[in-house]
Coordinates of C-alpha atoms and ligand atoms in Angstrom, one line a residue:
Chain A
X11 CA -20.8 12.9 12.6
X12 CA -22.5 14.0 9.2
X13 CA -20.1 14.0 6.0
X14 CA -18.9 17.4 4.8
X15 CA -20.8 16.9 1.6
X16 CA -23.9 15.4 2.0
X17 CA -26.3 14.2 4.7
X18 CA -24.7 10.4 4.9
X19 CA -22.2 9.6 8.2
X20 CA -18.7 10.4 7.9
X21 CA -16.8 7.0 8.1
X22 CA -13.4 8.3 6.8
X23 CA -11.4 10.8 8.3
X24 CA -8.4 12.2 5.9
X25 CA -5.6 14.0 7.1
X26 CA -4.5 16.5 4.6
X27 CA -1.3 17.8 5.9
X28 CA 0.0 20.9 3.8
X29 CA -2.7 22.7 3.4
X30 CA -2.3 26.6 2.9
X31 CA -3.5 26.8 6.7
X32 CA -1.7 23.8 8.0
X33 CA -2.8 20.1 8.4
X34 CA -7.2 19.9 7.5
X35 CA -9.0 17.0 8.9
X36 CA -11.9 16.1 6.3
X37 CA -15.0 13.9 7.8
X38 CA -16.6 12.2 4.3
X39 CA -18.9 9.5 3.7
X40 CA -17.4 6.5 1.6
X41 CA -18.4 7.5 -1.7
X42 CA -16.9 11.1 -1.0
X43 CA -13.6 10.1 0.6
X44 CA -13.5 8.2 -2.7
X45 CA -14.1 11.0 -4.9
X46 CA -12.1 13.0 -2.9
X47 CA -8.7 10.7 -3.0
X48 CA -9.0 9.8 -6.3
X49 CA -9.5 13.6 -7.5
X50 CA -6.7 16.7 -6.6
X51 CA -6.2 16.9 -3.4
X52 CA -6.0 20.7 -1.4
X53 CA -2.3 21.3 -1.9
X54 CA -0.1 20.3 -4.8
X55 CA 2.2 18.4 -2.5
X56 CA -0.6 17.1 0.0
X57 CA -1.0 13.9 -1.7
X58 CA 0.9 12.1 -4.6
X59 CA -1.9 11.9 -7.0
X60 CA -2.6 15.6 -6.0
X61 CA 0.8 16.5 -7.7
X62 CA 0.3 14.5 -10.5
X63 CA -3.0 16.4 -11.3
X64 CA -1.9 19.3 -10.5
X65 CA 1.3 19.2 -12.6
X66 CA -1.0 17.9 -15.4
X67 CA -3.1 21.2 -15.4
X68 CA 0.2 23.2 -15.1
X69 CA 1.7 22.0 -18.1
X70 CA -1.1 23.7 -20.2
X71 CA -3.3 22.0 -22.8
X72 CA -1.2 20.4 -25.2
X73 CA -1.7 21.0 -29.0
X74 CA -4.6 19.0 -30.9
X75 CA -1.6 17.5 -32.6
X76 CA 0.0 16.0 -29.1
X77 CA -3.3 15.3 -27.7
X78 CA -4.6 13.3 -30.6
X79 CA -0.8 11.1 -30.8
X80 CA -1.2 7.6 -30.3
X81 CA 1.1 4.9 -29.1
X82 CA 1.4 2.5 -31.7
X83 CA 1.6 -0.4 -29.4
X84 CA -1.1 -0.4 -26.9
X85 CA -3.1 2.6 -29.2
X86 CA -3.5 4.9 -25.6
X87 CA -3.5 8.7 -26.7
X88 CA -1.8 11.4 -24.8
X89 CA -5.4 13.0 -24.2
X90 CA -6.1 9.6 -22.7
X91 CA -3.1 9.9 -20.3
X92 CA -3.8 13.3 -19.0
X93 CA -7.4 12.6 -18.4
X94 CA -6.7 9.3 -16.3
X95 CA -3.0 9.7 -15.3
X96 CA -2.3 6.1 -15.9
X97 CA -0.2 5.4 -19.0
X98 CA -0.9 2.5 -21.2
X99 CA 2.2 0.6 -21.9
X100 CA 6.0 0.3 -21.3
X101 CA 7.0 1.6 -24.9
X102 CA 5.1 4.9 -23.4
X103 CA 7.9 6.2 -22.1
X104 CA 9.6 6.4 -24.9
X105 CA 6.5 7.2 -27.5
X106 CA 6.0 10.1 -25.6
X107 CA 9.3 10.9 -23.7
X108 CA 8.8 14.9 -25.2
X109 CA 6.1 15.1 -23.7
X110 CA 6.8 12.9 -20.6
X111 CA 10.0 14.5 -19.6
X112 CA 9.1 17.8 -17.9
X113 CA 6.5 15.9 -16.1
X114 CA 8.6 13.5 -14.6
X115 CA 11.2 16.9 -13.7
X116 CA 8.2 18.4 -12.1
X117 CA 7.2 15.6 -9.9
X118 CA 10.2 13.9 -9.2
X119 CA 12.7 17.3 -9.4
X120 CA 14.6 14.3 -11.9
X121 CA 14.7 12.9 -15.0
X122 CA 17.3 9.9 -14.7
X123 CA 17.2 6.7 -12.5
X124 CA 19.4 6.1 -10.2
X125 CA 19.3 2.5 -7.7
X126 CA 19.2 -0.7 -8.9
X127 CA 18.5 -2.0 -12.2
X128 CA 17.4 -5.8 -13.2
X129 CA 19.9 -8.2 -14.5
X130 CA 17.9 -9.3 -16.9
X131 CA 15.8 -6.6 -19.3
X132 CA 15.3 -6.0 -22.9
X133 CA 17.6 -4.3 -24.5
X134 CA 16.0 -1.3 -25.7
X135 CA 12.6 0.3 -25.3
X136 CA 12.0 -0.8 -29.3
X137 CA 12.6 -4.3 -28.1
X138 CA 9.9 -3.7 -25.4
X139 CA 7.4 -2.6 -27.7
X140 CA 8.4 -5.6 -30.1
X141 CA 7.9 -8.3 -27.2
X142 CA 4.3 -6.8 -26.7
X143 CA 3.6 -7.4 -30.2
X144 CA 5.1 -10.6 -30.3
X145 CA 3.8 -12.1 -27.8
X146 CA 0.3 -10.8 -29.2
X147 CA 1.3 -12.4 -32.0
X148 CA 1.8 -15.3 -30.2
X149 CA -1.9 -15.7 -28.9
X150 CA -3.4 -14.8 -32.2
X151 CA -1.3 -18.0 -33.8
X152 CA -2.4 -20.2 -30.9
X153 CA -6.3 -19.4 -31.6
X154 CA -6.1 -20.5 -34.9
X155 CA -3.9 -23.2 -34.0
X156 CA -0.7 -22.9 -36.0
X157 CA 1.2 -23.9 -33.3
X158 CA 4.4 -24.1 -35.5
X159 CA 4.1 -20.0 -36.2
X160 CA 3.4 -19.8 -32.8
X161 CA 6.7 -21.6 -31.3
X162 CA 8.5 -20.0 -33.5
X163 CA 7.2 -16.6 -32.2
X164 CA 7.9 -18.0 -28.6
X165 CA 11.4 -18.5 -29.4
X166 CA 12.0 -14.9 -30.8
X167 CA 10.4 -13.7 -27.8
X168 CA 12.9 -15.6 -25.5
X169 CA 16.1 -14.8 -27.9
X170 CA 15.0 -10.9 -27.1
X171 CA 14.6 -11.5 -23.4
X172 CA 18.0 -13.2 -23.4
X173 CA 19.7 -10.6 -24.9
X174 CA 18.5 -8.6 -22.3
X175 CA 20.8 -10.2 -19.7
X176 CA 23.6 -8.6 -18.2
Chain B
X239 CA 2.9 -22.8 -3.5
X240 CA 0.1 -23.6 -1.6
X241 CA -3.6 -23.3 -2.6
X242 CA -4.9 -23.1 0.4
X243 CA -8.0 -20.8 1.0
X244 CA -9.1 -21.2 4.7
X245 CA -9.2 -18.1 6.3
X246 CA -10.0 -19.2 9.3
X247 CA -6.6 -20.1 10.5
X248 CA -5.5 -16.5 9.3
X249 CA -8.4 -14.8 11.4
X250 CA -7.0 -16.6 14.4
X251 CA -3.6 -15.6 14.6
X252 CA -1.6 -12.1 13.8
X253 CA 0.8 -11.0 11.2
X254 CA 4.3 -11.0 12.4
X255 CA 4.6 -6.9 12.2
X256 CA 2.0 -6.8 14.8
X257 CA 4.0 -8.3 17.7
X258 CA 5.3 -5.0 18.6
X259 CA 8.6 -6.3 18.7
X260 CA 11.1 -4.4 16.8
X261 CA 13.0 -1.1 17.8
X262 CA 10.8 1.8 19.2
X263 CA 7.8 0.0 18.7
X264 CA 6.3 2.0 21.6
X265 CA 5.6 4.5 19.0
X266 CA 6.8 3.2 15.3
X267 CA 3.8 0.4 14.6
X268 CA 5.5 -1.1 11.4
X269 CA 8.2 -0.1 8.8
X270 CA 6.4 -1.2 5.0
X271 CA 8.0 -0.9 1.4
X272 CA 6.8 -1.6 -1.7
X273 CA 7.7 -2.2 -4.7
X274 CA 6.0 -1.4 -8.1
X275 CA 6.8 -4.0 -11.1
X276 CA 5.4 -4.5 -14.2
X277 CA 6.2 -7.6 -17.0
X278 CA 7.7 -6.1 -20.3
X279 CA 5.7 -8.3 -22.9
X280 CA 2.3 -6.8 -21.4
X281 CA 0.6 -3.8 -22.0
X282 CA -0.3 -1.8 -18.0
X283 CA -3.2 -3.3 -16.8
X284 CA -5.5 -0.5 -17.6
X285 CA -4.9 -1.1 -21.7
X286 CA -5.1 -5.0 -20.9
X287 CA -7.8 -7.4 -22.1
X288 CA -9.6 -9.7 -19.6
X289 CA -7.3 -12.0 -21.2
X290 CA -4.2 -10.5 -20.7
X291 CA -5.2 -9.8 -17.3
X292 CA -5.7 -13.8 -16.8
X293 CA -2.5 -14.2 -18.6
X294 CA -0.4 -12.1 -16.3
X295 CA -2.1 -13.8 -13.3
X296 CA -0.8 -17.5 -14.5
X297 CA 2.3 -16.6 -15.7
X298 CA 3.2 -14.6 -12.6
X299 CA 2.0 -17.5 -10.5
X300 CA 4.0 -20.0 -12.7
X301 CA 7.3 -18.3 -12.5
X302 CA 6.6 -17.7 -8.6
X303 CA 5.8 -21.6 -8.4
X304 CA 9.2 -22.0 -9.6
X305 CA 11.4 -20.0 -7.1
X306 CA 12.3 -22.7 -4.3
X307 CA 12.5 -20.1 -1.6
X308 CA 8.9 -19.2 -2.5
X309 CA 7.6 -22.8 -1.6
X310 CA 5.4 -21.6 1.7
X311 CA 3.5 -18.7 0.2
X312 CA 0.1 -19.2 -0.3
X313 CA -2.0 -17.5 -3.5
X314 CA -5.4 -16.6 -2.8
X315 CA -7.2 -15.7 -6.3
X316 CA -8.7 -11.8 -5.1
X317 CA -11.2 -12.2 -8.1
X318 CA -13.0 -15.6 -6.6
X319 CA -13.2 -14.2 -2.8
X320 CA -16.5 -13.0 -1.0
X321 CA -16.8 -9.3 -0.3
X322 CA -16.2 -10.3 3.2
X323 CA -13.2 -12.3 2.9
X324 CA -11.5 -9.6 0.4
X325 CA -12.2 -6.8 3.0
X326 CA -10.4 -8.9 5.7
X327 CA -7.2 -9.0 3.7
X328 CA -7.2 -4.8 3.6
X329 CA -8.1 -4.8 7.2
X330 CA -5.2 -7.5 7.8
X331 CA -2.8 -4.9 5.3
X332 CA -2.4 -7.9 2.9
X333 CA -3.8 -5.9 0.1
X334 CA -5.0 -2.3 -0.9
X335 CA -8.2 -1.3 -1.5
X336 CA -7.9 -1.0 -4.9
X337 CA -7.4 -4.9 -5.7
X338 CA -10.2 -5.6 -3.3
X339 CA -12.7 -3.5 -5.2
X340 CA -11.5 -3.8 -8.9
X341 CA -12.4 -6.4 -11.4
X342 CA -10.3 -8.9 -13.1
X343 CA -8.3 -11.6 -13.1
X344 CA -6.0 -10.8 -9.6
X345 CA -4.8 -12.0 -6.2
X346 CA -2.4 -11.9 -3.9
X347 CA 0.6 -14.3 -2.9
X348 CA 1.4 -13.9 0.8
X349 CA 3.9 -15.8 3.1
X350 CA 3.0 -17.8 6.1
X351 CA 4.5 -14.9 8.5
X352 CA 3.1 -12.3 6.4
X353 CA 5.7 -10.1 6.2
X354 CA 5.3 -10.1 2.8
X355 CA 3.2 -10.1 0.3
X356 CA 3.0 -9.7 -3.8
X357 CA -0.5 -8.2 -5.5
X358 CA -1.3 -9.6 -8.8
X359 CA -2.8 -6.5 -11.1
X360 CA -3.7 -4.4 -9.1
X361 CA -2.1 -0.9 -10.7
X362 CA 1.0 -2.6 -11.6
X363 CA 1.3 -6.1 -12.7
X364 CA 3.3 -6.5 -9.3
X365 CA 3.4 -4.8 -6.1
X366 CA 5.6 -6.4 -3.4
X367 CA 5.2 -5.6 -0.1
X368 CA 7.3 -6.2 2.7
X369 CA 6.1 -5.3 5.9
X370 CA 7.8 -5.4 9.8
X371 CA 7.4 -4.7 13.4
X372 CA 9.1 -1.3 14.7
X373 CA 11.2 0.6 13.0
X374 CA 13.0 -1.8 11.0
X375 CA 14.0 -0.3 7.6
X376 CA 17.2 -1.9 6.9
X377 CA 16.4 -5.2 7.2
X378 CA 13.0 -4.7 5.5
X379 CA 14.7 -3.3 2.2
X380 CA 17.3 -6.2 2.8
X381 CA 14.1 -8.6 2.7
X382 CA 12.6 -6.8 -0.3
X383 CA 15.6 -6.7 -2.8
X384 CA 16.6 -10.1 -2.3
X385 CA 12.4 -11.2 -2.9
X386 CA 13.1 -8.9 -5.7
X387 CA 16.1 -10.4 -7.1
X388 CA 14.8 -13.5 -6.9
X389 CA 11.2 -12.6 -9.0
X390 CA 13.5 -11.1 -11.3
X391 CA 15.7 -14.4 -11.9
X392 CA 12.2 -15.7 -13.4
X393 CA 10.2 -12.6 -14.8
X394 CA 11.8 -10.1 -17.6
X395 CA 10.6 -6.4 -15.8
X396 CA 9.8 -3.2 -17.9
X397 CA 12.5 -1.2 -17.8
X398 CA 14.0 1.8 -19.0
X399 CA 17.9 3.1 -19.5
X400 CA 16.8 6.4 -18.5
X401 CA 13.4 5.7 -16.3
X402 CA 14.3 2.8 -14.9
X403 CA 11.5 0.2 -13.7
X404 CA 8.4 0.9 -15.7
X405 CA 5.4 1.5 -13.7
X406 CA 1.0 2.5 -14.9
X407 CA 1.7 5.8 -13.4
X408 CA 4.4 8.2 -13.7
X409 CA 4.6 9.3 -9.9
X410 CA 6.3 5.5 -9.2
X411 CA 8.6 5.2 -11.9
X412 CA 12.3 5.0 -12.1
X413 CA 12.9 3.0 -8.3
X414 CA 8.6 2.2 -8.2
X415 CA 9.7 1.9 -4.1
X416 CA 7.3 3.8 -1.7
X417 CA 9.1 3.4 2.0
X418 CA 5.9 3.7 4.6
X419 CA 6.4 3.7 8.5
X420 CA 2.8 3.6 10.4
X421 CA 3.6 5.8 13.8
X422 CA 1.4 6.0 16.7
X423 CA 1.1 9.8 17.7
X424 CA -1.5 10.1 20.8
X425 CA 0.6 12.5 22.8
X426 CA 1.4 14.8 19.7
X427 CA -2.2 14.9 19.3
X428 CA -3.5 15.2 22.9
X429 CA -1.4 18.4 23.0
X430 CA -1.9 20.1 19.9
X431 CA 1.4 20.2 18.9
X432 CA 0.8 17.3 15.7
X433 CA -0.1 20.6 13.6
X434 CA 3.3 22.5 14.3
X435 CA 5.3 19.5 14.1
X436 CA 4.1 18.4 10.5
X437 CA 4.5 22.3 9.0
X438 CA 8.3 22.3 10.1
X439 CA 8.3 18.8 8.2
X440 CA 6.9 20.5 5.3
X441 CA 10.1 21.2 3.1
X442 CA 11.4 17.8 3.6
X443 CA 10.2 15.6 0.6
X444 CA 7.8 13.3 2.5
X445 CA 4.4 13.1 2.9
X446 CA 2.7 12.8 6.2
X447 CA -0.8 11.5 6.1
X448 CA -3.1 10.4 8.3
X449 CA -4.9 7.2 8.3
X450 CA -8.6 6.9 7.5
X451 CA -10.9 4.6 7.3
X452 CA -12.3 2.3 10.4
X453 CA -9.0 3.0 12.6
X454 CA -8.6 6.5 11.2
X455 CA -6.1 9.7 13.0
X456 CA -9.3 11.3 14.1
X457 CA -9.9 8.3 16.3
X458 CA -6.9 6.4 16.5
X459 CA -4.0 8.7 16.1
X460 CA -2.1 6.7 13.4
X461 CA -0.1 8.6 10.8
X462 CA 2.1 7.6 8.0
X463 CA 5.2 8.6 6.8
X464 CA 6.6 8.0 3.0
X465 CA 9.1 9.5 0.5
X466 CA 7.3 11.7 -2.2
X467 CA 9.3 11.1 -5.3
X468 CA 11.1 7.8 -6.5
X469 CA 12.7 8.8 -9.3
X470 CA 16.4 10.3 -9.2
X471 CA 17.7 8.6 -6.1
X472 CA 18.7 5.3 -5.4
X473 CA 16.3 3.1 -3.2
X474 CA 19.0 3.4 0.0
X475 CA 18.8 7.3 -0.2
X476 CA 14.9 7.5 -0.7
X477 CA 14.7 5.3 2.4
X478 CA 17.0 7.3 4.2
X479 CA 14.7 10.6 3.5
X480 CA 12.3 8.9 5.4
X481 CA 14.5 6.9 8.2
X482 CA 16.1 10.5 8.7
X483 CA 12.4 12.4 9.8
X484 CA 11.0 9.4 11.9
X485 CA 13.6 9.6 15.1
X486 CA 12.2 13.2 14.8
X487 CA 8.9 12.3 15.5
X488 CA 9.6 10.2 17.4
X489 CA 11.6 12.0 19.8
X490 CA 8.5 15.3 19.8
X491 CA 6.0 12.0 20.8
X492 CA 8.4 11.1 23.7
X493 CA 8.6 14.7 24.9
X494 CA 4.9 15.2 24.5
X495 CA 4.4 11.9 26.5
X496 CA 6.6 13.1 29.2
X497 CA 5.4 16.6 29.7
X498 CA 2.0 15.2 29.9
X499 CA 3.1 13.0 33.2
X500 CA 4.9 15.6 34.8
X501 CA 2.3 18.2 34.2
X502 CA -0.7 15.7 35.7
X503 CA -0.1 11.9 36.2
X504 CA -2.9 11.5 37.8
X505 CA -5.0 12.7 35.1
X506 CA -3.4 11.4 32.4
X507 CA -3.9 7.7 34.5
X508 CA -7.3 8.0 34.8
X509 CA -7.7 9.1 31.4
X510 CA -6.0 6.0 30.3
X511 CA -7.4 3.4 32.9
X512 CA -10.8 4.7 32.2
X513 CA -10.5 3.8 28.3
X514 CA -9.2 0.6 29.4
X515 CA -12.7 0.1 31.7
X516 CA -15.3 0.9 28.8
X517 CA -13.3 -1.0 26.7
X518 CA -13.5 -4.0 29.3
X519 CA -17.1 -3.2 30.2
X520 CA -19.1 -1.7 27.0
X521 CA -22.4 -4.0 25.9
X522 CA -21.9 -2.5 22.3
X523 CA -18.8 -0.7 20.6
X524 CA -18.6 0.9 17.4
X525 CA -15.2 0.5 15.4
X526 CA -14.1 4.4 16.3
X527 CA -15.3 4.0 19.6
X528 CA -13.0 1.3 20.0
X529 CA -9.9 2.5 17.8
X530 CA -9.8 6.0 20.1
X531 CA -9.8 3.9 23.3
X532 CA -7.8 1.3 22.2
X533 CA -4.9 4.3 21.6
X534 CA -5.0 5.3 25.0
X535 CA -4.8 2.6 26.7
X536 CA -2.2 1.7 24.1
X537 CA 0.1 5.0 25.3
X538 CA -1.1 4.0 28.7
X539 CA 0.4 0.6 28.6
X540 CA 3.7 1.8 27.0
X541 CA 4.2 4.9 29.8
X542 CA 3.8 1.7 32.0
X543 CA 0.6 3.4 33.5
X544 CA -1.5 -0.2 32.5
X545 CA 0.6 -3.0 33.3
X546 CA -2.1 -5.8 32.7
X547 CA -2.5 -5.5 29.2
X548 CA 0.5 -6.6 26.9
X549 CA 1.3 -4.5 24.0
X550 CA 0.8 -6.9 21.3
X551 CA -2.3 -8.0 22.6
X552 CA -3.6 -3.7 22.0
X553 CA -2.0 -4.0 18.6
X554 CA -4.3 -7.4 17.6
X555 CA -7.3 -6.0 18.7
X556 CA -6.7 -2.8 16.5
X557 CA -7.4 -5.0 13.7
X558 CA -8.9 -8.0 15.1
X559 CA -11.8 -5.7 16.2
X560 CA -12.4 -4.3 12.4
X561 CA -15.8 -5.6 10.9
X562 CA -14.3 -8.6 8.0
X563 CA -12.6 -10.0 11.2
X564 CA -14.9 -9.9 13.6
X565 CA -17.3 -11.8 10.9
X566 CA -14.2 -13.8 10.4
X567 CA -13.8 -15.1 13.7
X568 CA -17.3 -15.2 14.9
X569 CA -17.8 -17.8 11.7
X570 CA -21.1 -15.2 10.9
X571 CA -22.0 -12.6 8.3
X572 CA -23.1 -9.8 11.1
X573 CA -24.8 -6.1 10.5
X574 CA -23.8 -2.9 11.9
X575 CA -25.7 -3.2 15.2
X576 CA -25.0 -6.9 15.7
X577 CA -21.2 -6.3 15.1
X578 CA -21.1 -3.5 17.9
X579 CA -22.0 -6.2 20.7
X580 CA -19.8 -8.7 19.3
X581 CA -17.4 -6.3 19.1
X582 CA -18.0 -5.6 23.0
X583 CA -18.1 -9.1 23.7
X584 CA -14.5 -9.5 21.8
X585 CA -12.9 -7.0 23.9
X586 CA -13.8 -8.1 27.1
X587 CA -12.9 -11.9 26.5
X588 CA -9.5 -10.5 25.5
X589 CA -9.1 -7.9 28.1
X590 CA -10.7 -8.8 31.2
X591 CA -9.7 -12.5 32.0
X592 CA -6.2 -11.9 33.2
X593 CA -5.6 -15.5 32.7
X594 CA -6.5 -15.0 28.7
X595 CA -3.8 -11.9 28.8
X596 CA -0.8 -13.9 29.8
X597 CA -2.2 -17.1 27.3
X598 CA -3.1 -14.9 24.0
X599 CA 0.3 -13.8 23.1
X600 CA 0.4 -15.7 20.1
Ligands
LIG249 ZN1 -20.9 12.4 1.4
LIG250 ZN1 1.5 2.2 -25.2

């Protein structure tokens, strides 16, 4: 069997199950099954990723002014986020929590977690961004080999993670 | 933890959720979860540096080094691996596609039973897997938070008051658990009925997909089964949106299965004993060939129809017939055409000696 596509033989066979017309079977070569999981799938709800596309186009296009913010820890810009749908950082969420929330309502129909949560975790999303930096810190002291800043960097880092325990 | 890379003893044996040994595993293959976990002092691994990538990767293997319970799993560094040997461990469901083919620092720590397994940057910093036999939630999510807990007591995990666990893409935050369970569907297929039974499943929040690849639904009648969203529930009532459709499906396959013996045993034997034949007999075999035989003869042997093949025995060839472990065990880097007659030759030393039957069921 020939891929749907192009001329090449169809070694995947995806199930797409809520499709407008029910469940589609689509016969693709490698590098189209590829394409074709990694882009929008047919139906918002077909696929996970689909969703997250698709809620991505129906939020609209942001203003220039959202587009072009940065986070200030790992430097990723909300333009950058839409385009890839990966987000850069853990301090993210809360850098862009505006813009984040109805997202996360439109995929998950929730904005709050509920389950488990880790014993141990830092305190607040500033101290997440700060451990980041730290610890960035960190490996710039140990290249130039002040070792003393550098321990003393590692112990801040650990006094924060502490903290974090519950 | 061990550092062991050989392969070969891997290749030779089969993952403990392949036994077909837990409940309705007639028709429920295995129950996976997984769970997404990133490190809080690292940026996601997209934003990362080769550096920080490398740096993730040792401290992650450091602090599972030093978890006592932990002492039997093996690391196998992804990055270092042949082509071959990294498409083996997708085949074997040790890792995803995406860690085989990306680039980096990254690997895979994976216990001697492999029911579980924990990916080293692949989307997230950490993805642990737990996989078993059957349908066999409970005690898989049981296995999974306590491996959880126990990474935890060593790593410090992004997390968020209101999000909860911090994960590259949004669609996995708050819980990052995705709750999978592989199901084997011939009958629902054979009569037409897979279509109407997934559009009444439509406004329950799960997805239903299809496998693809070598092994695919077209040929092999797999499908899969996980929640949609993890954010907004806890892990036990995400699981239970999935643990609540399954008996479902299950119980449509059954009826399928028996309306196709009472409406025409006899051709539903032959149907089935004539897959087992070509299987038995072929010169050459291509994957898909094999994977839609291999399901019949699978249904065949579970409606009791084929009583000289074991079950586990089907469920190792599924993957043992892929091409990595074909190379694998055959010790040789094989093309396309050459693969097909080894494949042949596989199945018939495994099927056809009834002796081998009784002796394989390692
Ligand atoms: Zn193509
Ligand atoms: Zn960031």
């Amino acid at each position: 069997m020939k891929c749907q596509y192009c001329e090449k033989p169809a070694t995947f066979h995806i199930t797409e199950l809520i499709g407008p017309d029910g469940p589609q079977v689509m016969h693709l070569c490698e590098e189209h099954a590829r394409t074709f999981l990694a882009k929008e799938s047919t139906s918002p709800s077909a696929s996970i990723a689909g969703a997250l596309a698709k809620q991505l186009k129906l939020t609209g296009k942001p203003s220039a002014e959202t587009e072009q913010k940065e986070c200030p820890v790992c430097g990723i810009s909300f333009f950058e986020f839409r385009n890839t749908g990966r987000l850069g950082c853990p301090y993210d969420y809360t850098h862009f929590d505006t813009e984040l929330e109805p997202l996360l309502v439109n995929i998950h129909d929730a904005a709050e977690h509920k389950g488990k949560h880790p014993r141990r975790a830092p305190v607040s999303a500033d101290s997440q961004a700060t451990l980041i930096q730290l610890r960035r810190e960190m490996e710039e002291a140990i290249e130039r080999e002040d070792y003393e800043r550098a321990s003393e960097i590692r112990d801040r880092i650990r006094e924060l993670e502490e903290t974090g325990n519950r | 933890m061990q550092r062991d890379q050989t392969f070969d003893e891997l290749a030779g044996r089969c993952g403990e959720w392949l036994k077909g040994t837990g409940p309705e595993s007639d028709i429920v293959i295995s129950s996976r979860i997984r769970l997404a976990r990133n490190l809080a002092d690292f940026p996601f691994i997209r934003r990362c540096s080769d550096e920080d990538r490398l740096s993730i990767e040792r401290t992650i293997r450091a602090r599972l080094d030093k978890i006592p319970e932990l002492n039997e799993v093996r690391y196998i560094d992804v990055e270092e691996l042949s082509e071959v040997d990294r498409q083996f461990l997708v085949e074997r469901q040790l890792i995803s596609r995406e860690l085989a083919d990306s680039d980096g620092a990254r690997g895979v720590a994976i216990d001697p039973a492999e029911q579980f397994s924990v990916m080293v940057n692949e989307e997230d910093h950490l993805r642990i897997q737990v996989m078993h036999s059957g349908l066999d939630l409970e005690n898989a999510w049981q296995q999974i938070n306590r491996l959880d807990d126990l990474i935890e007591s060593t790593i410090t995990y992004a997390y968020h008051p209101k999000y909860g666990y911090l994960t590259a893409c949004p669609t996995n935050v708050g819980t990052g658990l995705r709750v999978s369970v592989m199901m084997h569907l011939p009958a629902l297929v054979i009569t037409r009925q897979i279509d109407k039974v997934f559009r009444s499943l439509q406004k329950i929040s799960v997805t239903v997909r299809g496998l693809y690849g070598e092994g695919s639904q077209y040929t092999g009648d797999f499908y899969q089964v996980s929640n949609q969203i993890t954010l907004g529930k806890t892990e036990v009532e995400l699981m239970q949106q999935v643990s609540e459709v399954v008996p479902l499906l299950i119980d449509y396959e059954r009826r399928a299965r028996q309306f196709l013996v009472e409406q025409s045993e006899k051709d539903l034997h032959d149907d089935v004993s004539r897959a087992l034949g070509i299987l038995c007999t072929a010169k050459k075999i291509s994957s898909e060939e094999t994977m839609h035989y291999l399901s019949k003869v699978r249904m065949g042997v579970n409606l009791g129809l084929i009583d000289e093949v074991a079950v586990n025995i089907i469920n190792k060839l599924f993957i043992h017939t892929q091409p990595a472990h074909l190379q694998k065990l055959r010790g040789k880097l094989l093309g396309s055409s050459d693969r097909n007659i080894e494949r042949a030759n596989y199945l018939h030393q495994h099927l056809s000696d009834p002796g081998k039957r009784e002796s394989d069921l390692n």
